[in-house]
PDB file of N, CA and C in Angstrom:
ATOM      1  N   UNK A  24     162.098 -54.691  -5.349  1.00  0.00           N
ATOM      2  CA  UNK A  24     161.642 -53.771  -6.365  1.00  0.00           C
ATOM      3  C   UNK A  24     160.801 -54.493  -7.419  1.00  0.00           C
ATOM      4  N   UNK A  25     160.864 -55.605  -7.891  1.00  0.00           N
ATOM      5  CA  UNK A  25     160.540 -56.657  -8.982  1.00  0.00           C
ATOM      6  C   UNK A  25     159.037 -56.644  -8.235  1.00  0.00           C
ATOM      7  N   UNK A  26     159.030 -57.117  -7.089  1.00  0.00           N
ATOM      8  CA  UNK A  26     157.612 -57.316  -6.701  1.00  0.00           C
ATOM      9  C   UNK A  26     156.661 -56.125  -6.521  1.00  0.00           C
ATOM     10  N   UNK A  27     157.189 -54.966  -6.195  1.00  0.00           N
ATOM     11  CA  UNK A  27     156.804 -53.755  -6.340  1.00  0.00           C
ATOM     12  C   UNK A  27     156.268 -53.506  -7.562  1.00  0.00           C
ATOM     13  N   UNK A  28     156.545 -54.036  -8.419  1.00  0.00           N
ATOM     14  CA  UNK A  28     156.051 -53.433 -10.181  1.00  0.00           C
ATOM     15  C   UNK A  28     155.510 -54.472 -10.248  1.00  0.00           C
ATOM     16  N   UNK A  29     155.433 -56.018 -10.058  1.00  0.00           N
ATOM     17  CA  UNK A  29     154.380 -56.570 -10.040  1.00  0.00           C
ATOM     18  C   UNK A  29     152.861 -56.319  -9.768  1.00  0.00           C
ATOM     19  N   UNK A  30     153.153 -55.703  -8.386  1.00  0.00           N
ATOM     20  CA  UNK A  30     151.877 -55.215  -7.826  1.00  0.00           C
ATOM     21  C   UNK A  30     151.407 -54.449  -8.817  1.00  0.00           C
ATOM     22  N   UNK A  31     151.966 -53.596  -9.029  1.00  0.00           N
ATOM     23  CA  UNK A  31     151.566 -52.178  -9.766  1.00  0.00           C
ATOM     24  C   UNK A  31     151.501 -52.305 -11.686  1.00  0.00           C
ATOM     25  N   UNK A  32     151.451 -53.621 -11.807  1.00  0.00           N
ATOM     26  CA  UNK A  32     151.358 -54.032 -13.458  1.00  0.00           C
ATOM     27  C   UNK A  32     150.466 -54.657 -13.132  1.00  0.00           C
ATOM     28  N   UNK A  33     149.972 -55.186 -11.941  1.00  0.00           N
ATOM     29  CA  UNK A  33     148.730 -56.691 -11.533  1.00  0.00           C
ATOM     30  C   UNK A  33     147.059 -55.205 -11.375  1.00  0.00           C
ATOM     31  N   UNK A  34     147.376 -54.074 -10.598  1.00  0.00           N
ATOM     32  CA  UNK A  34     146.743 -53.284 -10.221  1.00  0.00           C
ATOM     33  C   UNK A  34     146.337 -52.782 -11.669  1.00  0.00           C
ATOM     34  N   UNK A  35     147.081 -52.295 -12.219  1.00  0.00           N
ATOM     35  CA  UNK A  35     147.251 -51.633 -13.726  1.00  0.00           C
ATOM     36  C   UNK A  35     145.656 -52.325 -14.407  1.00  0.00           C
ATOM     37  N   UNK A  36     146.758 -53.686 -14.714  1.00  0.00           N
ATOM     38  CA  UNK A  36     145.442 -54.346 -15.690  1.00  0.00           C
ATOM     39  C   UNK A  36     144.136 -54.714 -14.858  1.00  0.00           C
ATOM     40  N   UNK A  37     143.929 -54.798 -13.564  1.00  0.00           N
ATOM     41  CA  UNK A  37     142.559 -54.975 -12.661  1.00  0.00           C
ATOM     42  C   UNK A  37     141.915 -53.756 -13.260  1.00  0.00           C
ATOM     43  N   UNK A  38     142.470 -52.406 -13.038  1.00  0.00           N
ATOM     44  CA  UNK A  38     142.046 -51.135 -13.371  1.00  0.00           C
ATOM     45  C   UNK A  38     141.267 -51.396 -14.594  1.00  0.00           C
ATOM     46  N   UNK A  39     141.920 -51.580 -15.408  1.00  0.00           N
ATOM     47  CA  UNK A  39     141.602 -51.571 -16.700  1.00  0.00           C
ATOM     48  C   UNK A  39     140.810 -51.993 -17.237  1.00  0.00           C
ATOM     49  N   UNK A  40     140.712 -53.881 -16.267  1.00  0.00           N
ATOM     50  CA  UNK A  40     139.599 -54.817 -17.032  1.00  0.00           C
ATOM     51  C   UNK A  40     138.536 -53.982 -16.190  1.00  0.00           C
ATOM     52  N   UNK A  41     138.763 -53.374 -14.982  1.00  0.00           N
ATOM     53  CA  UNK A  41     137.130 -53.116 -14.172  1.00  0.00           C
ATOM     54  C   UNK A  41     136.685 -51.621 -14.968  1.00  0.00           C
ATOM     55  N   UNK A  42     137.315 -50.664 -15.579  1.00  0.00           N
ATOM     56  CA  UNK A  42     136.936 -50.037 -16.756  1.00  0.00           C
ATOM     57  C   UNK A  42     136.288 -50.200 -17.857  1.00  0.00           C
ATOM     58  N   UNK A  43     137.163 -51.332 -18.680  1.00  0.00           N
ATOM     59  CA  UNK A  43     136.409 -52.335 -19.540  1.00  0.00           C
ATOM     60  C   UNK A  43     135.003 -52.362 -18.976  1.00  0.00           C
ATOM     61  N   UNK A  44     134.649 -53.594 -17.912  1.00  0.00           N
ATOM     62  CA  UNK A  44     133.038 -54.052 -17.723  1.00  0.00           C
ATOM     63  C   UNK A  44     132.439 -52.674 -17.409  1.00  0.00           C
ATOM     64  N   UNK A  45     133.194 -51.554 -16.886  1.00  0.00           N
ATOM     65  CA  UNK A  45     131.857 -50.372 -17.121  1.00  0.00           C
ATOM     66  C   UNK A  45     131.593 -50.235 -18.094  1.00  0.00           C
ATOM     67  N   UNK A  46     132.369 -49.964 -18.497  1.00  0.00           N
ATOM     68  CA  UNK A  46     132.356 -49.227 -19.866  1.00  0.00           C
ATOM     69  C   UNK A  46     131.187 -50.027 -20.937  1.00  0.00           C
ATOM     70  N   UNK A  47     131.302 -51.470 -20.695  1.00  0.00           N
ATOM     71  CA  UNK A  47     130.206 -52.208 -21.131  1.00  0.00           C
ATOM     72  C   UNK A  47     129.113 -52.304 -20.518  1.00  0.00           C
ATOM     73  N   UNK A  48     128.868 -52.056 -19.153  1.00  0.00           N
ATOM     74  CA  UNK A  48     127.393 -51.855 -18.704  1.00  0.00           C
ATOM     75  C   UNK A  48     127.133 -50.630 -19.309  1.00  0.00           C
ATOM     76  N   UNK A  49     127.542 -49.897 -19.068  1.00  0.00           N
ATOM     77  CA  UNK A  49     126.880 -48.267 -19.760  1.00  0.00           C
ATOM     78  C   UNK A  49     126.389 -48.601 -21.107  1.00  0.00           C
ATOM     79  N   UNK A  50     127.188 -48.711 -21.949  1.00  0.00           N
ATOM     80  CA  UNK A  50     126.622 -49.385 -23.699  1.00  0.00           C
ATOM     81  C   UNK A  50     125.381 -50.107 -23.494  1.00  0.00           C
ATOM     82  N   UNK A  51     125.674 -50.995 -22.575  1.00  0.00           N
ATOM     83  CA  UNK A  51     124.218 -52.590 -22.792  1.00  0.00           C
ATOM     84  C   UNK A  51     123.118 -51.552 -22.245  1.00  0.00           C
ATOM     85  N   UNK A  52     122.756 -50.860 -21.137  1.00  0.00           N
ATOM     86  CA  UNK A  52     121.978 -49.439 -20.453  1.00  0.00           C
ATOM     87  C   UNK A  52     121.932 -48.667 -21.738  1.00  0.00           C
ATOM     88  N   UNK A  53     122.587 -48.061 -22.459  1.00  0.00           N
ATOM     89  CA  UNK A  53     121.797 -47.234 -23.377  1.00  0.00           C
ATOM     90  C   UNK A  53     121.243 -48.309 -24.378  1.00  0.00           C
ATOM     91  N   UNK A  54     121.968 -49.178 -25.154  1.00  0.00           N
ATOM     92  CA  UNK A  54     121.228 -50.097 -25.663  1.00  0.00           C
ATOM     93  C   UNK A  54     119.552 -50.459 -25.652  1.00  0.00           C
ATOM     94  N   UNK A  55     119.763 -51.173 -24.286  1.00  0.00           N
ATOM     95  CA  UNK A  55     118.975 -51.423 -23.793  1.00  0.00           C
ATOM     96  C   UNK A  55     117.034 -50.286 -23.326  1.00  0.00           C
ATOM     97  N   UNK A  56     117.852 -49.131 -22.814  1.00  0.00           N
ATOM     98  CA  UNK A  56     117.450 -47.697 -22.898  1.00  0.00           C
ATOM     99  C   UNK A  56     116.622 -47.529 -24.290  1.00  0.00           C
ATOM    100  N   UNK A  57     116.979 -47.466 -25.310  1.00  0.00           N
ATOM    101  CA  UNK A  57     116.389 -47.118 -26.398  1.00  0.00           C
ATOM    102  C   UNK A  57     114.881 -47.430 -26.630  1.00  0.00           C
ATOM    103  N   UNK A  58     114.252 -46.222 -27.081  1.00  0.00           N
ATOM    104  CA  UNK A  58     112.458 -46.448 -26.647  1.00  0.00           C
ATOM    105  C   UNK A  58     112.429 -47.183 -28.494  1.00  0.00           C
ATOM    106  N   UNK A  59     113.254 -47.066 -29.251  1.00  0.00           N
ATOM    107  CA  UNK A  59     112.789 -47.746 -30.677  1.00  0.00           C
ATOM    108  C   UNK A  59     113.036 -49.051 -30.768  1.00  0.00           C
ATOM    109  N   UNK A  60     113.539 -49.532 -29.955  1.00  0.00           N
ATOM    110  CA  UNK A  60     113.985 -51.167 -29.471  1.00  0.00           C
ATOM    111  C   UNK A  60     112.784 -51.963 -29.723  1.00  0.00           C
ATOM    112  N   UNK A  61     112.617 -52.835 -30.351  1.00  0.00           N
ATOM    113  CA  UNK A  61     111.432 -53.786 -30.296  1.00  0.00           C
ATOM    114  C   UNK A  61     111.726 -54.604 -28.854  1.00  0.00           C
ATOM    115  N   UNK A  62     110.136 -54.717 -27.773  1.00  0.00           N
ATOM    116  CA  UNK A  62     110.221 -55.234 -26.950  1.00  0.00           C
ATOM    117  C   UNK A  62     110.748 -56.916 -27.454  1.00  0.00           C
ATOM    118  N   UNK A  63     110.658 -57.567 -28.147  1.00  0.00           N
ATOM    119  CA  UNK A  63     110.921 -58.810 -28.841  1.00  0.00           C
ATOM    120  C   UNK A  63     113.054 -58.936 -28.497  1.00  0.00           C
ATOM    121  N   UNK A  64     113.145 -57.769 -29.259  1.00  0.00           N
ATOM    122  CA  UNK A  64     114.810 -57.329 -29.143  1.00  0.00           C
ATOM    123  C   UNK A  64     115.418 -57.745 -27.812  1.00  0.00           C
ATOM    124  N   UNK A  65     114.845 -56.590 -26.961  1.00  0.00           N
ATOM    125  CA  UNK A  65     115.031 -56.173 -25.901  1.00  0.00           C
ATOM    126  C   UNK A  65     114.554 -57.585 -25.011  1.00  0.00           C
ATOM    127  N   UNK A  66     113.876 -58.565 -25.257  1.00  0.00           N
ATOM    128  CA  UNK A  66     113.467 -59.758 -24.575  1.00  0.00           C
ATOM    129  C   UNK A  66     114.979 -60.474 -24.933  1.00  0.00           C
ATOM    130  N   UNK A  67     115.381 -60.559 -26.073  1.00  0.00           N
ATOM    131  CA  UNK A  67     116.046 -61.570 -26.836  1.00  0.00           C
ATOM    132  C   UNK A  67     117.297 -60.857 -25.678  1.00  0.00           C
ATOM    133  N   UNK A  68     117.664 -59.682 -26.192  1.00  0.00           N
ATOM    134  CA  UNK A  68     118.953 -59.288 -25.241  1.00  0.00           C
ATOM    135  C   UNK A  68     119.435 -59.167 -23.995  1.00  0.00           C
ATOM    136  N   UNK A  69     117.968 -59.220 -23.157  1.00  0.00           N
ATOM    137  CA  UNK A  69     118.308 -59.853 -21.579  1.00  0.00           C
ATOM    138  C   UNK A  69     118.381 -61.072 -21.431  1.00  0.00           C
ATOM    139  N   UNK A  70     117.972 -62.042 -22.300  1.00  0.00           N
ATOM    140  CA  UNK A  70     118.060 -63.075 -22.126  1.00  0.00           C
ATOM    141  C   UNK A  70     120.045 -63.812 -22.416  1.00  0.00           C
ATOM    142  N   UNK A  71     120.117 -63.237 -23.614  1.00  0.00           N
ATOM    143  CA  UNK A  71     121.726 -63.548 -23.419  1.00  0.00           C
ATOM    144  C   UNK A  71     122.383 -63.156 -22.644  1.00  0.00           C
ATOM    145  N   UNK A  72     122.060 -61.508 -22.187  1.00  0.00           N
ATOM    146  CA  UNK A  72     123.037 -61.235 -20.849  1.00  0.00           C
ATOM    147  C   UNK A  72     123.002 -62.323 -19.999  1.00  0.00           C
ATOM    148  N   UNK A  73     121.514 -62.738 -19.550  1.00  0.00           N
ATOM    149  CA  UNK A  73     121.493 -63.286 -18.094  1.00  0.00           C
ATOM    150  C   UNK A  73     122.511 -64.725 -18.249  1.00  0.00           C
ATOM    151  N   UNK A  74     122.408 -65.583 -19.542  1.00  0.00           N
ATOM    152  CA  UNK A  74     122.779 -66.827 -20.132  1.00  0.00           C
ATOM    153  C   UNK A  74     124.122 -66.440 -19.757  1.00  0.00           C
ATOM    154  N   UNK A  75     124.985 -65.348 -20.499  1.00  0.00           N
ATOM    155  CA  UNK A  75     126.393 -65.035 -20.238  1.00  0.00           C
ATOM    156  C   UNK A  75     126.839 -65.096 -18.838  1.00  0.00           C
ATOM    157  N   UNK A  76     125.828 -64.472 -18.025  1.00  0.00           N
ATOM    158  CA  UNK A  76     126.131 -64.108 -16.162  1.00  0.00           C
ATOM    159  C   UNK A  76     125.979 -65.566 -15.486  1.00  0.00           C
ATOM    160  N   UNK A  77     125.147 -66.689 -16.046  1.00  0.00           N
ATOM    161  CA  UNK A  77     124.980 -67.889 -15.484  1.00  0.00           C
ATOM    162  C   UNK A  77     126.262 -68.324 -15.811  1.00  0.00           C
ATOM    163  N   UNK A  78     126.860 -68.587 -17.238  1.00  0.00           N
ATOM    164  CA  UNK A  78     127.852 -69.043 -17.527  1.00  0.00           C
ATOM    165  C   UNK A  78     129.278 -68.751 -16.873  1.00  0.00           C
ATOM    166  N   UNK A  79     128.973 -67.737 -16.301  1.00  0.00           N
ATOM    167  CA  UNK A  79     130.416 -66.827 -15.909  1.00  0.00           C
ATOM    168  C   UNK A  79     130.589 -67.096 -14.223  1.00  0.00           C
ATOM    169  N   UNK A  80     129.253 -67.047 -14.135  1.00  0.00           N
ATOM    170  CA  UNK A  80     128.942 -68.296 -12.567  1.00  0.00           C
ATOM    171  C   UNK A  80     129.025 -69.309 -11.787  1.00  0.00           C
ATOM    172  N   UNK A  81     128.949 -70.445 -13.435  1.00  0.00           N
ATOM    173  CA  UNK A  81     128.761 -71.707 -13.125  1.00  0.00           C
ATOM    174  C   UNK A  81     130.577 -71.600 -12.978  1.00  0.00           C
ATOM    175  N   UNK A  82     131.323 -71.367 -14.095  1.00  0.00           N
ATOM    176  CA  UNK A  82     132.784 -71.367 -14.586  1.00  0.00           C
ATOM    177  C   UNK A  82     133.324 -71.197 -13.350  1.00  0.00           C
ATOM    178  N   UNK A  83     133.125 -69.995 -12.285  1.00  0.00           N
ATOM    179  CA  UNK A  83     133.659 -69.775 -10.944  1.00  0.00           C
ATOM    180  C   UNK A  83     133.918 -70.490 -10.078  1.00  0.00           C
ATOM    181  N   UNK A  84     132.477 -70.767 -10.115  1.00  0.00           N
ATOM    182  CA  UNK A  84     131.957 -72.051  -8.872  1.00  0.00           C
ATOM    183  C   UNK A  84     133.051 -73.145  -8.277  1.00  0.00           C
ATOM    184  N   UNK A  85     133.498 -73.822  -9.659  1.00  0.00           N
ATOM    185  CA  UNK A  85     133.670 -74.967  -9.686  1.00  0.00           C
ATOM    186  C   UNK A  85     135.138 -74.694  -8.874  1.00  0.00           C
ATOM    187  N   UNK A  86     135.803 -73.635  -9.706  1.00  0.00           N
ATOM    188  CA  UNK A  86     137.618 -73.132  -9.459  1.00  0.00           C
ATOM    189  C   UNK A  86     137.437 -73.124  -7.657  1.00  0.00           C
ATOM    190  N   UNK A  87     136.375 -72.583  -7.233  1.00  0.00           N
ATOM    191  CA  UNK A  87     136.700 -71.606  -5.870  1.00  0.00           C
ATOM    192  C   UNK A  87     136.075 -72.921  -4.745  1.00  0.00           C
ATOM    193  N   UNK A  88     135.845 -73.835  -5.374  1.00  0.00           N
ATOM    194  CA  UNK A  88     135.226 -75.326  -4.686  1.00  0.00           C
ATOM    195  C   UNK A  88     136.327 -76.179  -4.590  1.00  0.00           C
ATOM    196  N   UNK A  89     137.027 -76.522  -5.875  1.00  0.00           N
ATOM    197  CA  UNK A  89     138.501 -77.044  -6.070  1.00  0.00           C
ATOM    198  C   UNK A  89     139.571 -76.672  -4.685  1.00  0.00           C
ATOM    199  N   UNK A  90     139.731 -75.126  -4.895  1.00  0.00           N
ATOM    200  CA  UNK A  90     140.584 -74.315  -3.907  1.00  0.00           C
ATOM    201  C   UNK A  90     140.150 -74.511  -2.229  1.00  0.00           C
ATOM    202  N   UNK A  91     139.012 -75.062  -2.559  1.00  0.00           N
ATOM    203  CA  UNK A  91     138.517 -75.353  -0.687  1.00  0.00           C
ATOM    204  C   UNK A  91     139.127 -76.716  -0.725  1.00  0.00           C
ATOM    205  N   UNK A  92     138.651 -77.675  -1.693  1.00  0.00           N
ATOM    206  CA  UNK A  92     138.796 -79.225  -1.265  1.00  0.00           C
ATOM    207  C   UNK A  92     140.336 -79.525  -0.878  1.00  0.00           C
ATOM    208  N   UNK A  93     141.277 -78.123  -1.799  1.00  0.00           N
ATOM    209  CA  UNK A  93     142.377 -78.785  -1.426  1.00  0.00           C
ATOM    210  C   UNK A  93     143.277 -78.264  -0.285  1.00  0.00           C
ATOM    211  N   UNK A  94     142.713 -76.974   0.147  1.00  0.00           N
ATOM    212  CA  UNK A  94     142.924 -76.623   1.438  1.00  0.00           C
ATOM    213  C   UNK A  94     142.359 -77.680   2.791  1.00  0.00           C
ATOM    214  N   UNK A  95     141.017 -78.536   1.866  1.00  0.00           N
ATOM    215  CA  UNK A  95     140.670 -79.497   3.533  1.00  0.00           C
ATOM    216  C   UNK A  95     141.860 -80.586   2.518  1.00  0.00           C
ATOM    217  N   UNK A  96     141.935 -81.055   2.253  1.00  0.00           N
ATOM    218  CA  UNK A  96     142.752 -81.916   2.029  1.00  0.00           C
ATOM    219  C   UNK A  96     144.761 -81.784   2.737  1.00  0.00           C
ATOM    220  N   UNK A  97     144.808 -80.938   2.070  1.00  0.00           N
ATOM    221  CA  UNK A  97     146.072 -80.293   2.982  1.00  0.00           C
ATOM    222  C   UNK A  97     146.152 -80.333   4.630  1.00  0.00           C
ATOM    223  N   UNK A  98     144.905 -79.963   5.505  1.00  0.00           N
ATOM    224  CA  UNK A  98     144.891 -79.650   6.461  1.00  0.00           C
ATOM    225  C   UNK A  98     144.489 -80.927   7.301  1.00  0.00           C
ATOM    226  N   UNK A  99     143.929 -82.312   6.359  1.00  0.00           N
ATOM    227  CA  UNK A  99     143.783 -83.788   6.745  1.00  0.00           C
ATOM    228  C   UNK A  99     145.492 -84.045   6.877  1.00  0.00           C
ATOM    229  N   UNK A 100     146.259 -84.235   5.901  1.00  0.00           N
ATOM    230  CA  UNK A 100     147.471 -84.221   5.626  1.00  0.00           C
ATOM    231  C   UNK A 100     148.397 -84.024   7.106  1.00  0.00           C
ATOM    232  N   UNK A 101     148.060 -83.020   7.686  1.00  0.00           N
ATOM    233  CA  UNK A 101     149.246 -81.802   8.296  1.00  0.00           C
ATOM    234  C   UNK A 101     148.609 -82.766  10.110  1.00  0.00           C
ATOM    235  N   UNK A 102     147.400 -83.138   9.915  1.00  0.00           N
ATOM    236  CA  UNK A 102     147.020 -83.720  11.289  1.00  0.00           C
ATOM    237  C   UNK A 102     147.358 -85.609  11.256  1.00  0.00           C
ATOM    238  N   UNK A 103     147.744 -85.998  10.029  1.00  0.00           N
ATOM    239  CA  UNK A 103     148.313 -87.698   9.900  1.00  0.00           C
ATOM    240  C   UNK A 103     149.342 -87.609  10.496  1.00  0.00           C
ATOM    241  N   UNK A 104     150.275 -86.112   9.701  1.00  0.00           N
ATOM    242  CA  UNK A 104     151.773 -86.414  10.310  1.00  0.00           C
ATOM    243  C   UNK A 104     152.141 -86.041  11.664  1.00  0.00           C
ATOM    244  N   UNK A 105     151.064 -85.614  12.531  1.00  0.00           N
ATOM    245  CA  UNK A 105     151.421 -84.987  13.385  1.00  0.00           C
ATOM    246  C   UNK A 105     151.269 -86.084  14.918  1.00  0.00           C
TER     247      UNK A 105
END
């Protein structure tokens, strides 16, 4: 039962944060949208999005590279002892 409500408290907040980032693309789209926007603005503010999306990229990268090396590492391991 414990793991059952895990799931369903883990699902909960996924829901929520993937609500959240709509909810923020729609805003940055009308933002963005606005014909009184100085093109200058509107330069300046894609440019931090994109800076934020590199950053949020690079940050990934590295975790999901880690998680390989130590799966080959493990699997060097499992063929010494064998």
């Amino acid at each position: 039962m414990r793991t059952q409500n895990s799931v369903v408290s883990s699902l909960r907040t996924s829901l929520t944060s993937h609500r959240a980032a709509r909810a923020q693309r729609r805003e940055v789209a009308m933002l963005l949208s606005d014909p009184e926007l100085s093109p200058s603005t509107r330069q300046e503010m894609v440019a931090i999005l994109t800076r934020d999306e590199d950053v949020r990229t690079s940050v990934a990268v590295p975790s999901q590279r880690r998680g390989g090396a130590s799966r080959e590492h493990a699997d060097a391991g499992s063929f010494r002892s064998a």
